[in-house]
Short mmCIF file of C-alpha atoms in Angstrom, two decimals:
data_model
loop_
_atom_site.label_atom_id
_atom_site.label_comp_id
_atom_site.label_asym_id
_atom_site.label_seq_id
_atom_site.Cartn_x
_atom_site.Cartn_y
_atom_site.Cartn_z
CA UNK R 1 0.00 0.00 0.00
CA UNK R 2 1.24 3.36 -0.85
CA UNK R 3 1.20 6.50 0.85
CA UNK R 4 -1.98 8.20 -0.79
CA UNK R 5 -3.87 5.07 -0.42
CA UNK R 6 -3.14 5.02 3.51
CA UNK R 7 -4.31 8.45 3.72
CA UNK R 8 -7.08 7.52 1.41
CA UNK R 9 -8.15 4.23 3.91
CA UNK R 10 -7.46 7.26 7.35
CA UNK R 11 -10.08 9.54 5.54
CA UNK R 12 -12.45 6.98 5.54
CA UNK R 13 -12.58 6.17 8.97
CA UNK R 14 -13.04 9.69 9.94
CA UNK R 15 -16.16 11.06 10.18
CA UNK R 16 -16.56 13.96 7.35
CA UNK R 17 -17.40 16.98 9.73
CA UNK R 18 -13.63 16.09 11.48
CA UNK R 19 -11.67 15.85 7.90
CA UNK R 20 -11.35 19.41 7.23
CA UNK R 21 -10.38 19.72 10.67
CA UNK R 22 -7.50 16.52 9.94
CA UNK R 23 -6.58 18.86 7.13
CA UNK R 24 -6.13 22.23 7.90
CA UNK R 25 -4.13 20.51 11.34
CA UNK R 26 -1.92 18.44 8.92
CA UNK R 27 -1.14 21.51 6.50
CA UNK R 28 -0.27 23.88 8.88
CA UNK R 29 1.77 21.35 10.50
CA UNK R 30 3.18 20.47 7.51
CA UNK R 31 4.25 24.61 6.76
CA UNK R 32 5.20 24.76 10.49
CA UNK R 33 7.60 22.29 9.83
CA UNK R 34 8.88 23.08 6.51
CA UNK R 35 9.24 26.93 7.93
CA UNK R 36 11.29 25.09 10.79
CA UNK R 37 13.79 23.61 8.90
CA UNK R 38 14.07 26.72 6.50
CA UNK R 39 14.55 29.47 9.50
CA UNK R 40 17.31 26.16 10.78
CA UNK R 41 19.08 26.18 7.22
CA UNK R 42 18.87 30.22 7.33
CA UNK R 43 20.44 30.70 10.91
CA UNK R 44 23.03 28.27 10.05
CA UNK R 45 23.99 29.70 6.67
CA UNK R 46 23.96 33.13 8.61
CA UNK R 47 26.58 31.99 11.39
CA UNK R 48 28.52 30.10 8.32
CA UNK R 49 29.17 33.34 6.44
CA UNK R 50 29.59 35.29 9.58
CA UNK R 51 32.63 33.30 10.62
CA UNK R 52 33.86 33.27 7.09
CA UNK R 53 33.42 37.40 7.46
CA UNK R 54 35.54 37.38 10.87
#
């Protein structure tokens, strides 16, 4: 079984009124994480070129 059709087999068992709630949780988690890991990148490219400065 793939990916999508695990999600697909989760969205059945939830109850419809809850699966817009399941999604907007899992995309701003998903951006909240993503952002994460782009602000860690930035911070250490920041303190990279900041000791390549000194």
């Amino acid at each position: 079984m793939n990916k999508w059709e695990c999600i697909a087999e989760v969205m059945r068992l939830i109850p419809v009124r809850s699966r817009a709630t399941v999604a907007i949780v899992g995309i701003i988690g998903f951006v909240g994480f993503t952002g994460m890991i782009s602000i860690g990148m930035g911070a250490r490219a920041a303190t990279f070129i900041s000791n390549l400065v000194q």
